[in-house]
Amino acid sequence: MTDKISNEQIINYLSQYISDHKKNLIDHILNHRTRHLTLVLEDIYQSQNASAVFRTVECFGIQDVHLIENQNTYGINKRVLKGADKWLTIKHHNQPNVNNTPLCFSQLKKEGYKILATTPTASVAIQDVNVSDKIAVVMGNELHGLSEEAQLAADLKVKIPMTGFTESLNLSVSAAICIYELMTKIRSTDVNWKLSVQEKETLKLIWYRKSIKRSETIERKYLESIK
């Protein structure tokens, strides 16, 4: 039955259970959301770091985050997340007994992304990246950084320029700097970085459902009533 009912119809029905303030906020956020930039985390083992990255991603309007889980499985840290994961599309790459890094990269390239590997030894600074193409920024774990395979398979290696004695930053800080630099540049160009109408509608329905208590029951009763 749900195949015969459009997302728009369901959204219109569910809208009566959401305040005008929340509906306006959702519309505002959707208008500033993007999939032009995405973040990829490879084998992160400290949940607080990955969760802090999720918060940054969501705050700056990025919709998708990819988790490559070859050795380490991401554990949610609700205290750090502050609910950010509720609004994100989190894609796990965790097939058993295979290297998920090339599988993730292959999927991203099919979707038109240019793969940027972050490493302190790169020659290109993050602020000098050309943002005309869709970009996937890949970051490695807290101890070893990105795998060699990830670095070799990337389209470009980038770094955050530093002038101190310390060679590296905390993962969440590095992610925040990269995201800020790239999103600032993306929004200042004429690149078509916004979501499509269909993407906005799909996310609006997901977010409406997450914003309403017992939304599954309400929606089911609505669908039954129009049979």
Phi, psi and omega in degrees: 000321184296336179293336183271349180256128182284156175303322181299320179296316180293318178301315181298322179290314182293337184300334180291345180262005182238138181294155177300323179299314182292321178296317178295322179294316178299316178298318180297314182293320178299324180290345179245008180277154180214153168239010178292332177236135174224160181242139179238128178247124183255113173056048175285131183248352177257112187298327182293328179289313179297320180294323177295323177295318178302316179299317180296315179304312182293318182298327182266008171087016176272134186271321189252142171224138182250136178243115174268119186239072178282313182247326186241135177261134182291130175249128183293133173246093187297328181297322180276322184298321183057031177082006183299325183296338180299331187254359183259159169258106184259121184249116181267132175245094190216039177295137183288147172063024175221162174274111185281347181299306179295331178294317178296313181298319180298317179296316181297319181292325175297330179273004174090015181273143169267127186271121178249117178266129180268126179205140181298342183269001181293159179260344182261127179281148184302325182285350180262004182290137174284122186258014181291329176270159172295140188236135172242113180268124185252131180233142182265185185283171191292335185262312188253351183074204180286147176294157179298323180296321179296319181293321181289328184275348182289153177282334183203142174257135182228160180219163170263115181299134179226150182238014178258183179283330182286135188271345186216161178247163172302147183306311183293327177291316178300316179298317181298318180295313180299315181295316180298312181299313184288318180293323177299317180291317180300314184289342181268357180255178177264019176295139178279083187265353185279163178290154175285167178301318180295319179297318178298316181296317179299314180291323179301316179298315179300314183290324175299314180300320181286344183267352185245129175292136180057037183299326180297318180293316180298315181292320180297317179295323178296314181295322177293327184288342183250014177295000000 
